[in-house]
CSV table of C-alpha atoms in Angstrom, one decimal:
chain,number,residue,atom,x,y,z
X,1,MET,CA,12.5,41.9,50.2
X,2,THR,CA,11.1,39.8,47.4
X,3,GLN,CA,7.4,39.1,47.8
X,4,THR,CA,6.3,35.7,46.6
X,5,LYS,CA,3.0,35.2,44.9
X,6,ALA,CA,0.4,33.5,47.0
X,7,GLU,CA,-0.9,30.2,45.9
X,8,PRO,CA,-4.2,30.5,43.9
X,9,ILE,CA,-7.4,29.6,45.7
X,10,ILE,CA,-9.2,27.0,43.6
X,11,ARG,CA,-12.8,26.0,43.9
X,12,TRP,CA,-14.3,23.3,41.7
X,13,GLU,CA,-17.7,24.8,41.0
X,14,LYS,CA,-19.9,23.6,38.2
X,15,LEU,CA,-20.4,26.3,35.6
X,16,PRO,CA,-23.7,28.2,36.2
X,17,ASP,CA,-26.4,27.6,33.5
X,18,GLU,CA,-26.5,31.3,32.7
X,19,PHE,CA,-22.8,31.5,32.1
X,20,GLN,CA,-22.1,32.7,28.5
X,21,LEU,CA,-19.6,30.4,26.9
X,22,PRO,CA,-17.7,31.9,23.9
X,23,ASP,CA,-19.0,30.9,20.5
X,24,ASP,CA,-16.0,31.6,18.3
X,25,PRO,CA,-16.0,30.3,14.8
X,26,VAL,CA,-13.5,27.5,14.1
X,27,GLU,CA,-10.3,28.7,12.5
X,28,ASN,CA,-10.1,25.9,9.8
X,29,LEU,CA,-11.7,22.6,8.8
X,30,TYR,CA,-8.6,20.6,9.6
X,31,HIS,CA,-8.5,20.9,13.4
X,32,PRO,CA,-12.1,19.7,14.0
X,33,LEU,CA,-11.5,16.8,11.6
X,34,LEU,CA,-8.3,15.9,13.4
X,35,ALA,CA,-10.1,15.8,16.7
X,36,ALA,CA,-13.1,13.9,15.3
X,37,ILE,CA,-10.9,11.2,13.8
X,38,LEU,CA,-9.0,10.6,17.1
X,39,ARG,CA,-12.4,9.8,18.7
X,40,GLU,CA,-13.6,7.8,15.7
X,41,ILE,CA,-10.7,5.4,15.8
X,42,LEU,CA,-11.2,4.8,19.5
X,43,GLU,CA,-14.9,4.2,18.9
X,44,LEU,CA,-14.3,1.6,16.2
X,45,ALA,CA,-11.7,-0.1,18.4
X,46,GLY,CA,-14.3,-0.5,21.2
X,47,PHE,CA,-12.3,1.7,23.6
X,48,ILE,CA,-14.9,4.2,24.6
X,49,THR,CA,-17.3,3.4,27.4
X,50,ASN,CA,-20.3,5.3,28.8
X,51,SER,CA,-18.3,6.4,31.9
X,52,MET,CA,-15.7,8.3,29.8
X,53,LEU,CA,-15.7,11.8,28.4
X,54,ILE,CA,-13.9,12.5,25.2
X,55,ALA,CA,-14.5,16.0,23.7
X,56,SER,CA,-13.0,18.7,21.5
X,57,ASN,CA,-13.1,22.5,21.8
X,58,PHE,CA,-15.2,21.9,25.0
X,59,GLY,CA,-14.9,24.0,28.2
X,60,LEU,CA,-12.8,22.8,31.1
X,61,CYS,CA,-13.7,24.9,34.1
X,62,ALA,CA,-12.4,26.0,37.5
X,63,ASN,CA,-12.9,29.0,39.8
X,64,VAL,CA,-9.5,30.5,40.6
X,65,ASP,CA,-9.3,33.3,43.1
X,66,GLY,CA,-13.0,34.0,42.7
X,67,LYS,CA,-12.9,34.2,38.9
X,68,THR,CA,-14.4,31.6,36.6
X,69,VAL,CA,-11.8,30.3,34.2
X,70,VAL,CA,-12.7,28.2,31.1
X,71,LYS,CA,-10.2,26.7,28.7
X,72,ALA,CA,-11.3,24.6,25.7
X,73,PRO,CA,-8.6,22.1,24.6
X,74,ASP,CA,-8.6,20.9,21.0
X,75,TRP,CA,-9.1,17.4,22.4
X,76,PHE,CA,-9.2,15.8,25.8
X,77,TYR,CA,-10.0,12.5,27.5
X,78,VAL,CA,-11.4,11.8,31.0
X,79,PRO,CA,-11.4,8.2,32.1
X,80,SER,CA,-14.4,8.5,34.4
X,81,VAL,CA,-17.1,11.1,34.9
X,82,PHE,CA,-20.4,11.2,36.8
X,83,PRO,CA,-23.4,10.5,34.7
X,84,VAL,CA,-25.8,13.3,33.8
X,85,LEU,CA,-29.6,13.1,34.1
X,86,PRO,CA,-31.5,11.8,31.1
X,87,GLY,CA,-32.1,14.5,28.5
X,88,VAL,CA,-29.3,16.7,30.0
X,89,ILE,CA,-26.5,17.7,27.6
X,90,ARG,CA,-23.2,18.8,29.1
X,91,ARG,CA,-22.2,22.4,28.3
X,92,SER,CA,-18.9,22.2,30.1
X,93,TYR,CA,-16.9,20.0,32.5
X,94,THR,CA,-15.5,20.8,36.0
X,95,PRO,CA,-13.0,18.2,37.4
X,96,HIS,CA,-13.6,16.8,40.9
X,97,THR,CA,-17.2,18.1,40.9
X,98,GLU,CA,-18.3,16.2,37.8
X,99,GLY,CA,-15.7,13.4,37.7
X,100,GLU,CA,-12.0,12.8,37.4
X,101,VAL,CA,-9.3,15.2,36.2
X,102,PRO,CA,-8.7,14.8,32.4
X,103,ALA,CA,-5.9,12.2,31.8
X,104,VAL,CA,-4.9,13.8,28.5
X,105,VAL,CA,-5.3,17.2,26.9
X,106,MET,CA,-4.2,18.1,23.4
X,107,GLU,CA,-3.6,21.3,21.6
X,108,PHE,CA,-3.2,21.7,17.8
X,109,LEU,CA,-1.0,24.7,17.0
X,110,SER,CA,-2.2,27.2,14.5
X,111,GLU,CA,-0.5,29.9,12.4
X,112,LYS,CA,-2.3,32.7,14.2
X,113,GLU,CA,-1.9,31.7,17.8
X,114,GLN,CA,0.8,30.1,19.8
X,115,GLY,CA,-1.0,30.6,23.1
X,116,GLU,CA,-1.0,26.9,23.9
X,117,TYR,CA,2.5,27.4,25.2
X,118,SER,CA,1.6,30.3,27.5
X,119,LEU,CA,2.8,30.1,31.1
X,120,ASN,CA,0.9,33.3,32.1
X,121,PRO,CA,0.2,32.7,35.9
X,122,ARG,CA,-2.3,35.5,36.1
X,123,TYR,CA,-5.9,35.8,35.0
X,124,PRO,CA,-7.1,34.8,32.4
X,125,TYR,CA,-4.1,32.4,32.6
X,126,GLY,CA,-2.2,30.6,29.8
X,127,LYS,CA,-3.3,27.2,28.8
X,128,TRP,CA,0.0,25.6,29.9
X,129,TYR,CA,-0.3,27.1,33.3
X,130,PHE,CA,-4.0,26.2,33.6
X,131,TYR,CA,-3.4,22.5,32.7
X,132,GLU,CA,-0.2,22.2,34.7
X,133,GLN,CA,-0.9,24.2,37.9
X,134,ILE,CA,-4.7,24.4,38.1
X,135,LEU,CA,-6.1,21.2,36.7
X,136,GLN,CA,-2.9,19.2,37.0
X,137,VAL,CA,-3.5,17.1,33.9
X,138,PRO,CA,-1.1,14.2,33.8
X,139,ILE,CA,-0.4,14.3,30.0
X,140,TYR,CA,-0.2,17.4,27.8
X,141,VAL,CA,0.2,16.9,24.1
X,142,ILE,CA,1.1,19.7,21.6
X,143,PHE,CA,0.8,18.9,17.9
X,144,ASP,CA,1.9,21.2,15.0
X,145,PRO,CA,0.0,20.0,11.9
X,146,ALA,CA,2.1,22.2,9.6
X,147,SER,CA,5.3,20.4,10.4
X,148,GLY,CA,4.0,17.1,11.9
X,149,SER,CA,5.9,17.9,15.1
X,150,LEU,CA,4.5,16.1,18.1
X,151,GLU,CA,5.5,16.7,21.8
X,152,MET,CA,4.2,15.0,24.9
X,153,ARG,CA,4.8,16.2,28.4
X,154,SER,CA,4.0,14.4,31.6
X,155,LEU,CA,3.4,15.9,35.0
X,156,ASN,CA,6.3,15.2,37.4
X,157,SER,CA,6.5,16.9,40.8
X,158,GLY,CA,4.1,19.6,39.8
X,159,SER,CA,5.8,20.5,36.5
X,160,TYR,CA,5.6,19.2,32.9
X,161,THR,CA,8.6,17.2,31.7
X,162,LEU,CA,9.2,16.6,28.0
X,163,GLN,CA,9.0,12.9,27.1
X,164,LYS,CA,11.0,11.1,24.5
X,165,PRO,CA,9.3,9.1,21.8
X,166,ASP,CA,10.1,5.4,21.1
X,167,GLY,CA,12.0,4.2,18.1
X,168,ASN,CA,9.0,4.7,15.9
X,169,GLY,CA,8.5,8.3,17.0
X,170,ARG,CA,5.4,7.4,19.1
X,171,TYR,CA,4.5,8.1,22.7
X,172,TRP,CA,3.0,5.5,25.1
X,173,ILE,CA,0.0,6.8,27.1
X,174,GLU,CA,-0.3,4.4,30.1
X,175,SER,CA,-3.8,5.6,31.1
X,176,MET,CA,-5.1,4.7,27.7
X,177,GLY,CA,-3.0,1.6,27.0
X,178,LEU,CA,-2.2,3.1,23.5
X,179,PHE,CA,0.6,4.7,21.6
X,180,LEU,CA,0.0,8.2,20.0
X,181,GLY,CA,2.0,9.1,16.9
X,182,VAL,CA,2.0,11.0,13.6
X,183,TRP,CA,0.9,9.5,10.3
X,184,TYR,CA,1.1,11.2,6.9
X,185,GLY,CA,-1.5,10.6,4.2
X,186,LYS,CA,-4.9,11.4,2.8
X,187,LYS,CA,-8.1,11.7,4.8
X,188,SER,CA,-11.3,13.5,3.8
X,189,GLU,CA,-9.6,14.8,0.7
X,190,ILE,CA,-6.8,16.4,2.8
X,191,THR,CA,-3.3,15.2,2.5
X,192,ASN,CA,-1.4,16.2,5.6
X,193,TYR,CA,0.0,15.0,9.0
X,194,TRP,CA,-2.6,13.2,11.2
X,195,LEU,CA,-2.5,12.0,14.8
X,196,ARG,CA,-3.1,8.2,15.0
X,197,TRP,CA,-3.4,5.5,17.7
X,198,TRP,CA,-1.4,2.3,17.8
X,199,ASP,CA,-2.1,-0.6,20.2
X,200,SER,CA,0.4,-2.0,22.6
X,201,SER,CA,1.6,-4.5,20.0
X,202,GLY,CA,2.3,-1.6,17.5
X,203,ASN,CA,-0.7,-2.3,15.3
X,204,LEU,CA,-2.2,0.8,13.7
X,205,LEU,CA,-5.8,1.3,14.7
X,206,PRO,CA,-7.9,1.9,11.6
X,207,TRP,CA,-10.4,4.7,11.0
X,208,GLY,CA,-13.8,4.2,9.3
X,209,GLU,CA,-12.7,4.0,5.7
X,210,GLU,CA,-9.8,1.7,6.5
X,211,LYS,CA,-12.1,-0.5,8.6
X,212,VAL,CA,-14.6,-0.9,5.7
X,213,GLN,CA,-11.7,-1.7,3.3
X,214,GLN,CA,-10.4,-4.3,5.7
X,215,SER,CA,-13.8,-5.9,6.1
X,216,LEU,CA,-14.3,-6.0,2.3
X,217,GLN,CA,-10.9,-7.7,1.8
X,218,GLN,CA,-11.6,-10.2,4.5
X,219,GLY,CA,-15.0,-11.0,3.0
X,220,LEU,CA,-13.4,-11.4,-0.5
X,221,GLN,CA,-10.7,-13.7,0.9
X,222,GLN,CA,-13.3,-15.8,2.8
X,223,GLY,CA,-15.5,-16.0,-0.2
X,224,LEU,CA,-12.6,-17.1,-2.4
X,225,GLN,CA,-11.6,-19.8,0.1
X,226,GLN,CA,-15.2,-21.0,0.4
X,227,GLY,CA,-15.6,-21.1,-3.4
X,228,LEU,CA,-12.4,-23.1,-3.8
X,229,GLN,CA,-13.5,-25.5,-1.0
X,230,GLN,CA,-16.9,-26.0,-2.6
X,231,GLY,CA,-15.4,-26.5,-6.1
X,232,LYS,CA,-12.9,-29.1,-4.7
X,233,LEU,CA,-15.8,-30.9,-2.9
X,234,GLU,CA,-17.9,-31.1,-6.0
X,235,LEU,CA,-15.0,-32.6,-8.0
X,236,ILE,CA,-14.3,-35.2,-5.3
X,237,MET,CA,-18.0,-36.2,-5.1
X,238,ARG,CA,-18.2,-36.7,-8.9
X,239,GLN,CA,-15.1,-38.9,-9.0
X,240,LEU,CA,-16.3,-41.0,-6.0
X,241,THR,CA,-19.7,-41.5,-7.7
X,242,ARG,CA,-17.9,-42.8,-10.8
X,243,GLN,CA,-15.8,-45.3,-8.8
X,244,VAL,CA,-18.1,-46.6,-6.1
X,245,GLY,CA,-21.6,-45.7,-7.4
X,246,GLN,CA,-24.2,-43.8,-5.4
X,247,ILE,CA,-22.8,-42.4,-2.1
X,248,GLU,CA,-24.9,-43.2,1.0
X,249,PRO,CA,-26.4,-40.0,2.5
X,250,THR,CA,-24.6,-40.6,5.8
X,251,LEU,CA,-21.2,-40.8,4.1
X,252,GLU,CA,-22.0,-37.8,1.9
X,253,SER,CA,-22.9,-35.8,5.1
X,254,VAL,CA,-19.5,-36.8,6.6
X,255,ILE,CA,-17.6,-35.8,3.5
X,256,ASN,CA,-19.5,-32.4,3.3
X,257,ASN,CA,-18.3,-31.6,6.8
X,258,LEU,CA,-14.6,-32.5,6.3
X,259,SER,CA,-12.0,-29.8,7.0
X,260,ALA,CA,-9.9,-28.4,4.2
X,261,THR,CA,-7.0,-30.6,5.4
X,262,ASP,CA,-9.0,-33.8,5.5
X,263,LEU,CA,-10.5,-33.0,2.1
X,264,ASP,CA,-7.0,-32.7,0.7
X,265,GLN,CA,-6.2,-36.2,2.1
X,266,LEU,CA,-9.4,-37.6,0.6
X,267,SER,CA,-8.6,-36.2,-2.8
X,268,GLU,CA,-5.2,-38.0,-2.7
X,269,ALA,CA,-6.8,-41.3,-1.7
X,270,LEU,CA,-9.6,-41.2,-4.3
X,271,PHE,CA,-8.3,-43.9,-6.6
X,272,ASP,CA,-7.9,-46.4,-3.7
X,273,PHE,CA,-11.7,-46.8,-3.4
X,274,SER,CA,-13.6,-49.4,-5.6
X,275,HIS,CA,-16.6,-50.0,-3.2
X,276,GLY,CA,-18.6,-47.9,-0.9
X,277,SER,CA,-17.2,-50.0,2.0
X,278,ASP,CA,-13.7,-48.8,1.1
X,279,LEU,CA,-14.8,-45.2,1.4
X,280,SER,CA,-16.6,-45.9,4.7
X,281,SER,CA,-13.6,-47.6,6.2
X,282,TRP,CA,-11.3,-44.8,5.2
X,283,LEU,CA,-13.6,-42.2,6.7
X,284,GLU,CA,-13.8,-44.3,9.9
X,285,GLY,CA,-10.0,-44.4,10.1
X,286,LEU,CA,-10.0,-40.6,9.7
X,287,LYS,CA,-12.1,-40.2,12.9
X,288,ALA,CA,-9.7,-42.5,14.8
């Protein structure tokens, strides 16, 4: 007879304060940057709220068959967690006990270790098995920075199913209302493949440097438009003064507050005015 393996007994116990978490050095500088930028973009977009937990290389915990299991994804997102007391810093996260199950976990493959794909169903368990069978995380993302390969799997009937990207090579994550995709370029002096977010309309969400550049460009454009508007206004006022004499303060105030379109119309009608009353009547007609 074939003996089937018993279902694991899972208890959602908060990690004891005395539990010694591993303190391994990071393998390279790229993975932490990749994770940090994913969060940075969401922060700048106003996506992150106080009730969320977004972390990288941070312990997700469960007690399985009496043994404490801790896995640290390269990046994960929890939509809602219970608040901690003031001054308390989270050391780890246990779903159900401290909040919701993570909605998304990501692993960035390295040259040394392909353990992200491990389906080992026995202690200490493979990451794939832990996310799929123990935590039951809805979305599992695996990214290979060396090739730019991105895979996303969703939990269906207890097992991960490989999803197909859209026509742009991006994956829609319903729980976040965002697309996740790959972008190639330079960031922090590193030219490589990066994970990026796009909104539901397909607009690329900027990271910090891009946000600053966009703000500068918008400021320059606004400044240029304001400068052109002011220059046109000064020319019109000089010409009006030559034709009708001193402009009454009330009329001057009206002219100063004209829109760009109305100012264009006034410039075309300039030579129709010979008296201040002509100008006044024209402005009254503009209001009507």
